[in-house]
Amino acid sequence: MPFHLTPEQKTRFEEDGCLVIKGFIPKPITQQLLDRSKELLRDFSLEGHPLTVFSTSAEEKHVGDDYFLSSGDKIRFFFEQKAFTDGKLNRPKELAINKIGHSLHTEDEAFKDFTLHNEDIRNLAKELDFHQDPRVIQSMIICKQKEVGGAVNSHDDSTFLYSNPLSALGFWFALEDATPTNGCLSFVPGSHKINKIHSRLERVEGGGTEIRKIPLKEGEEEVKLPDWDGEGIDWVAAPCEAGDLVLIHGSVIHRSEANLSQKSRFIYTFHMIEGSAEWDEKNWLQPTPGVPFTKLYG
């Protein structure tokens, strides 16, 4: 049967900014996507790879080398920080990758077919009515490798995928079980209603990226936001079984813990924005003539 969003699910997403939809992907397709993810890890070459590490630690400068900045229309591989000892890999390459991105939805046939030709995804997007003309702008496999899978600090996606007006929406698919022990998502329900996007990840002149303050408009006052990791903030865990989907509003605060367990936590995620929204040259992610942002309903 084709998927249909219930009124209760739509209301829950609007209220919480995050919604788990159980069993969205049939098990055979979930397994196919997981198998394809592992094929990509097995088959990529280390020859000439800059060994770019992806980290969201507050103490680390955000990744911004050319390998990262030019990945918007390619499939590239980014390493876990803890997969290195004294500058050398301390485990096989297929167990050392943090994520694969950022254009699986255009450059890999399995993920392209799943993302752009899936009637259930199209039905969900239409019934959610978040976008009138949804455009897929990036897609990733996040591996959360056993023992070394890094934590993802509390954040919102709009800071990294900034449009005017704000319009980021994430589709997050569990390809393996995501549990509290291997780094499942947690979020702050309703945070998208009070969160003020005050900064954005920008390309820096001369190369690299930096999170910079968004200038206030005339007459606008800076809003003091809660310490999302402080006392009194109600975080809710969102454990998932393989095949579940999590919808994530671009302004909702979410995070995931490090994976120190013996089980990996593979997921596939893509993000969309509104086709009519302004996307400027300051953003780290840029469409190219060969791979423009992709219409979901095209």
GROMACS .gro file of C-alpha atoms in nm:
model
  298
    1MET     CA    1   0.000   0.000   0.000
    2PRO     CA    2   0.124   0.353  -0.073
    3PHE     CA    3   0.237   0.551   0.228
    4HIS     CA    4   0.008   0.818   0.372
    5LEU     CA    5   0.087   1.056   0.656
    6THR     CA    6  -0.179   1.053   0.926
    7PRO     CA    7  -0.317   1.380   1.068
    8GLU     CA    8  -0.173   1.279   1.406
    9GLN     CA    9   0.175   1.234   1.256
   10LYS     CA   10   0.161   1.570   1.081
   11THR     CA   11   0.052   1.742   1.403
   12ARG     CA   12   0.328   1.568   1.598
   13PHE     CA   13   0.591   1.686   1.350
   14GLU     CA   14   0.458   2.043   1.360
   15GLU     CA   15   0.464   2.041   1.741
   16ASP     CA   16   0.794   1.860   1.801
   17GLY     CA   17   0.995   1.939   1.487
   18CYS     CA   18   1.100   1.574   1.472
   19LEU     CA   19   0.898   1.264   1.384
   20VAL     CA   20   0.988   0.894   1.378
   21ILE     CA   21   0.794   0.695   1.115
   22LYS     CA   22   0.831   0.326   1.191
   23GLY     CA   23   0.902   0.078   0.912
   24PHE     CA   24   0.902   0.336   0.631
   25ILE     CA   25   1.148   0.140   0.414
   26PRO     CA   26   1.069  -0.226   0.336
   27LYS     CA   27   1.330  -0.459   0.480
   28PRO     CA   28   1.463  -0.581   0.141
   29ILE     CA   29   1.526  -0.221   0.026
   30THR     CA   30   1.684  -0.131   0.361
   31GLN     CA   31   1.923  -0.423   0.319
   32GLN     CA   32   2.000  -0.326  -0.041
   33LEU     CA   33   2.093   0.028   0.064
   34LEU     CA   34   2.307  -0.101   0.352
   35ASP     CA   35   2.483  -0.347   0.120
   36ARG     CA   36   2.546  -0.071  -0.133
   37SER     CA   37   2.687   0.152   0.141
   38LYS     CA   38   2.936  -0.117   0.237
   39GLU     CA   39   3.027  -0.175  -0.129
   40LEU     CA   40   3.115   0.193  -0.161
   41LEU     CA   41   3.338   0.168   0.147
   42ARG     CA   42   3.505  -0.146   0.019
   43ASP     CA   43   3.569  -0.017  -0.332
   44PHE     CA   44   3.696   0.338  -0.280
   45SER     CA   45   4.069   0.392  -0.314
   46LEU     CA   46   4.306   0.553  -0.065
   47GLU     CA   47   4.541   0.647  -0.347
   48GLY     CA   48   4.560   1.026  -0.361
   49HIS     CA   49   4.300   1.069  -0.086
   50PRO     CA   50   4.375   1.372   0.137
   51LEU     CA   51   4.249   1.177   0.443
   52THR     CA   52   4.005   1.455   0.526
   53VAL     CA   53   3.857   1.413   0.874
   54PHE     CA   54   3.499   1.516   0.947
   55SER     CA   55   3.440   1.644   1.299
   56THR     CA   56   3.165   1.847   1.465
   57SER     CA   57   3.358   1.903   1.787
   58ALA     CA   58   3.332   2.257   1.920
   59GLU     CA   59   3.708   2.252   1.977
   60GLU     CA   60   3.786   2.173   1.613
   61LYS     CA   61   3.771   2.405   1.313
   62HIS     CA   62   3.492   2.294   1.081
   63VAL     CA   63   3.616   2.093   0.785
   64GLY     CA   64   3.680   2.318   0.489
   65ASP     CA   65   3.948   2.183   0.257
   66ASP     CA   66   3.888   2.165  -0.118
   67TYR     CA   67   3.805   1.794  -0.099
   68PHE     CA   68   3.508   1.888   0.122
   69LEU     CA   69   3.410   2.214  -0.051
   70SER     CA   70   3.397   2.058  -0.397
   71SER     CA   71   3.202   1.749  -0.290
   72GLY     CA   72   2.853   1.886  -0.362
   73ASP     CA   73   2.826   1.703  -0.693
   74LYS     CA   74   3.041   1.400  -0.607
   75ILE     CA   75   3.070   1.095  -0.383
   76ARG     CA   76   3.353   1.148  -0.138
   77PHE     CA   77   3.472   0.981   0.181
   78PHE     CA   78   3.541   1.156   0.511
   79PHE     CA   79   3.725   0.989   0.797
   80GLU     CA   80   3.658   0.952   1.167
   81GLN     CA   81   3.896   1.151   1.384
   82LYS     CA   82   3.968   0.852   1.610
   83ALA     CA   83   4.058   0.631   1.313
   84PHE     CA   84   4.410   0.778   1.314
   85THR     CA   85   4.706   0.723   1.543
   86ASP     CA   86   5.009   0.945   1.486
   87GLY     CA   87   4.869   1.045   1.148
   88LYS     CA   88   4.819   0.690   1.023
   89LEU     CA   89   4.502   0.483   0.993
   90ASN     CA   90   4.466   0.247   1.286
   91ARG     CA   91   4.200   0.026   1.124
   92PRO     CA   92   4.089  -0.089   0.775
   93LYS     CA   93   3.958   0.198   0.562
   94GLU     CA   94   3.604   0.057   0.548
   95LEU     CA   95   3.589   0.079   0.930
   96ALA     CA   96   3.737   0.429   0.941
   97ILE     CA   97   3.490   0.642   0.743
   98ASN     CA   98   3.260   0.888   0.921
   99LYS     CA   99   3.044   0.973   0.620
  100ILE     CA  100   3.008   0.948   0.244
  101GLY     CA  101   2.872   1.254   0.063
  102HIS     CA  102   2.740   1.476  -0.066
  103SER     CA  103   2.557   1.380  -0.387
  104LEU     CA  104   2.464   1.014  -0.363
  105HIS     CA  105   2.118   1.107  -0.490
  106THR     CA  106   2.263   1.201  -0.830
  107GLU     CA  107   2.586   1.000  -0.857
  108ASP     CA  108   2.489   0.652  -0.733
  109GLU     CA  109   2.211   0.462  -0.907
  110ALA     CA  110   2.083   0.281  -0.596
  111PHE     CA  111   2.051   0.596  -0.387
  112LYS     CA  112   1.929   0.803  -0.683
  113ASP     CA  113   1.648   0.558  -0.747
  114PHE     CA  114   1.555   0.545  -0.379
  115THR     CA  115   1.561   0.922  -0.328
  116LEU     CA  116   1.413   1.061  -0.648
  117HIS     CA  117   1.190   0.781  -0.777
  118ASN     CA  118   1.027   0.664  -0.455
  119GLU     CA  119   0.651   0.723  -0.453
  120ASP     CA  120   0.630   0.692  -0.075
  121ILE     CA  121   0.886   0.973  -0.031
  122ARG     CA  122   0.698   1.190  -0.281
  123ASN     CA  123   0.363   1.120  -0.113
  124LEU     CA  124   0.510   1.202   0.227
  125ALA     CA  125   0.661   1.529   0.102
  126LYS     CA  126   0.330   1.634  -0.055
  127GLU     CA  127   0.122   1.546   0.250
  128LEU     CA  128   0.368   1.710   0.487
  129ASP     CA  129   0.327   2.029   0.280
  130PHE     CA  130   0.655   2.172   0.409
  131HIS     CA  131   0.768   2.272   0.058
  132GLN     CA  132   0.584   2.366  -0.258
  133ASP     CA  133   0.881   2.287  -0.482
  134PRO     CA  134   1.120   2.067  -0.281
  135ARG     CA  135   1.480   2.051  -0.403
  136VAL     CA  136   1.721   1.785  -0.281
  137ILE     CA  137   2.047   1.965  -0.208
  138GLN     CA  138   2.269   1.703  -0.043
  139SER     CA  139   2.273   1.337   0.055
  140MET     CA  140   2.501   1.137   0.283
  141ILE     CA  141   2.566   0.799   0.436
  142ILE     CA  142   2.670   0.847   0.797
  143CYS     CA  143   2.845   0.535   0.924
  144LYS     CA  144   2.885   0.589   1.302
  145GLN     CA  145   3.153   0.320   1.302
  146LYS     CA  146   3.187   0.082   1.595
  147GLU     CA  147   3.431   0.199   1.865
  148VAL     CA  148   3.525   0.526   1.689
  149GLY     CA  149   3.197   0.678   1.568
  150GLY     CA  150   3.218   1.041   1.674
  151ALA     CA  151   2.956   1.234   1.869
  152VAL     CA  152   2.755   1.498   1.685
  153ASN     CA  153   2.710   1.804   1.907
  154SER     CA  154   2.377   1.978   1.959
  155HIS     CA  155   2.293   2.178   1.649
  156ASP     CA  156   2.028   2.271   1.395
  157ASP     CA  157   2.058   2.200   1.023
  158SER     CA  158   1.959   2.550   0.911
  159THR     CA  159   2.293   2.689   1.034
  160PHE     CA  160   2.470   2.464   0.783
  161LEU     CA  161   2.204   2.474   0.508
  162TYR     CA  162   2.095   2.837   0.525
  163SER     CA  163   1.830   2.968   0.289
  164ASN     CA  164   1.618   3.284   0.288
  165PRO     CA  165   1.356   3.216   0.406
  166LEU     CA  166   1.467   2.920   0.615
  167SER     CA  167   1.344   2.597   0.455
  168ALA     CA  168   1.578   2.306   0.540
  169LEU     CA  169   1.416   1.969   0.605
  170GLY     CA  170   1.598   1.641   0.670
  171PHE     CA  171   1.495   1.285   0.583
  172TRP     CA  172   1.699   1.047   0.802
  173PHE     CA  173   1.672   0.674   0.726
  174ALA     CA  174   1.804   0.407   0.963
  175LEU     CA  175   1.982   0.134   0.765
  176GLU     CA  176   2.078  -0.039   1.089
  177ASP     CA  177   1.924  -0.025   1.435
  178ALA     CA  178   2.005   0.303   1.610
  179THR     CA  179   2.009   0.263   1.987
  180PRO     CA  180   2.122   0.466   2.290
  181THR     CA  181   2.439   0.255   2.299
  182ASN     CA  182   2.550   0.312   1.938
  183GLY     CA  183   2.454   0.677   1.894
  184CYS     CA  184   2.084   0.720   1.816
  185LEU     CA  185   1.943   1.068   1.763
  186SER     CA  186   1.814   1.286   2.045
  187PHE     CA  187   1.624   1.612   2.003
  188VAL     CA  188   1.459   1.894   2.198
  189PRO     CA  189   1.085   1.880   2.118
  190GLY     CA  190   0.946   2.216   2.005
  191SER     CA  191   1.290   2.380   1.986
  192HIS     CA  192   1.226   2.482   1.625
  193LYS     CA  193   0.959   2.724   1.751
  194ILE     CA  194   1.195   2.925   1.971
  195ASN     CA  195   1.531   2.867   1.804
  196LYS     CA  196   1.665   3.177   1.633
  197ILE     CA  197   1.912   3.103   1.353
  198HIS     CA  198   2.179   3.360   1.437
  199SER     CA  199   2.480   3.209   1.257
  200ARG     CA  200   2.557   3.023   0.936
  201LEU     CA  201   2.841   2.818   0.793
  202GLU     CA  202   3.007   3.028   0.523
  203ARG     CA  203   3.285   2.990   0.273
  204VAL     CA  204   3.581   3.205   0.373
  205GLU     CA  205   3.773   3.417   0.125
  206GLY     CA  206   4.098   3.239   0.051
  207GLY     CA  207   3.953   2.895   0.128
  208GLY     CA  208   3.791   2.706   0.412
  209THR     CA  209   3.472   2.762   0.609
  210GLU     CA  210   3.368   2.940   0.924
  211ILE     CA  211   3.049   2.974   1.128
  212ARG     CA  212   2.968   3.346   1.125
  213LYS     CA  213   2.700   3.563   1.282
  214ILE     CA  214   2.412   3.668   1.059
  215PRO     CA  215   2.386   4.050   1.067
  216LEU     CA  216   2.077   4.177   1.247
  217LYS     CA  217   1.820   4.362   1.042
  218GLU     CA  218   1.752   4.728   1.122
  219GLY     CA  219   1.556   4.750   1.447
  220GLU     CA  220   1.608   4.382   1.522
  221GLU     CA  221   1.744   4.281   1.862
  222GLU     CA  222   1.957   3.976   1.932
  223VAL     CA  223   1.761   3.694   2.092
  224LYS     CA  224   1.923   3.511   2.383
  225LEU     CA  225   1.883   3.138   2.325
  226PRO     CA  226   1.884   2.865   2.589
  227ASP     CA  227   2.195   2.664   2.661
  228TRP     CA  228   2.063   2.358   2.481
  229ASP     CA  229   2.303   2.130   2.669
  230GLY     CA  230   2.235   2.294   3.005
  231GLU     CA  231   2.007   2.211   3.293
  232GLY     CA  232   1.632   2.220   3.243
  233ILE     CA  233   1.640   2.121   2.875
  234ASP     CA  234   1.427   1.816   2.800
  235TRP     CA  235   1.607   1.598   2.548
  236VAL     CA  236   1.418   1.305   2.399
  237ALA     CA  237   1.595   1.003   2.250
  238ALA     CA  238   1.470   0.871   1.915
  239PRO     CA  239   1.587   0.509   1.890
  240CYS     CA  240   1.510   0.348   1.555
  241GLU     CA  241   1.499   0.007   1.398
  242ALA     CA  242   1.643  -0.051   1.051
  243GLY     CA  243   1.389   0.083   0.801
  244ASP     CA  244   1.256   0.365   1.021
  245LEU     CA  245   1.253   0.725   0.898
  246VAL     CA  246   1.309   1.036   1.109
  247LEU     CA  247   1.188   1.372   0.976
  248ILE     CA  248   1.396   1.661   1.111
  249HIS     CA  249   1.288   2.026   1.087
  250GLY     CA  250   1.580   2.247   0.989
  251SER     CA  251   1.556   2.455   1.308
  252VAL     CA  252   1.504   2.176   1.562
  253ILE     CA  253   1.794   2.114   1.800
  254HIS     CA  254   1.931   1.760   1.782
  255ARG     CA  255   2.248   1.559   1.850
  256SER     CA  256   2.387   1.206   1.879
  257GLU     CA  257   2.638   1.050   2.116
  258ALA     CA  258   2.963   0.878   2.026
  259ASN     CA  259   2.949   0.513   1.931
  260LEU     CA  260   3.181   0.319   2.162
  261SER     CA  261   2.991  -0.006   2.112
  262GLN     CA  262   3.070  -0.302   1.887
  263LYS     CA  263   2.779  -0.228   1.651
  264SER     CA  264   2.788   0.030   1.373
  265ARG     CA  265   2.496   0.266   1.307
  266PHE     CA  266   2.463   0.324   0.932
  267ILE     CA  267   2.204   0.576   0.818
  268TYR     CA  268   2.121   0.749   0.489
  269THR     CA  269   2.005   1.109   0.496
  270PHE     CA  270   1.916   1.378   0.247
  271HIS     CA  271   1.810   1.739   0.290
  272MET     CA  272   1.570   1.954   0.093
  273ILE     CA  273   1.498   2.326   0.069
  274GLU     CA  274   1.223   2.526  -0.097
  275GLY     CA  275   1.294   2.580  -0.465
  276SER     CA  276   1.195   2.948  -0.452
  277ALA     CA  277   1.414   3.025  -0.147
  278GLU     CA  278   1.732   3.226  -0.190
  279TRP     CA  279   2.052   3.021  -0.173
  280ASP     CA  280   2.356   3.246  -0.200
  281GLU     CA  281   2.726   3.211  -0.273
  282LYS     CA  282   2.822   3.231   0.095
  283ASN     CA  283   2.698   2.879   0.163
  284TRP     CA  284   2.962   2.606   0.172
  285LEU     CA  285   2.746   2.382  -0.047
  286GLN     CA  286   2.700   2.507  -0.402
  287PRO     CA  287   2.508   2.365  -0.698
  288THR     CA  288   2.701   2.317  -1.020
  289PRO     CA  289   2.592   2.346  -1.386
  290GLY     CA  290   2.615   1.969  -1.417
  291VAL     CA  291   2.439   1.895  -1.086
  292PRO     CA  292   2.189   2.166  -0.991
  293PHE     CA  293   1.973   2.119  -0.684
  294THR     CA  294   1.737   1.839  -0.780
  295LYS     CA  295   1.359   1.870  -0.807
  296LEU     CA  296   1.186   1.601  -0.604
  297TYR     CA  297   0.879   1.625  -0.827
  298GLY     CA  298   1.075   1.665  -1.150
   0.00000   0.00000   0.00000
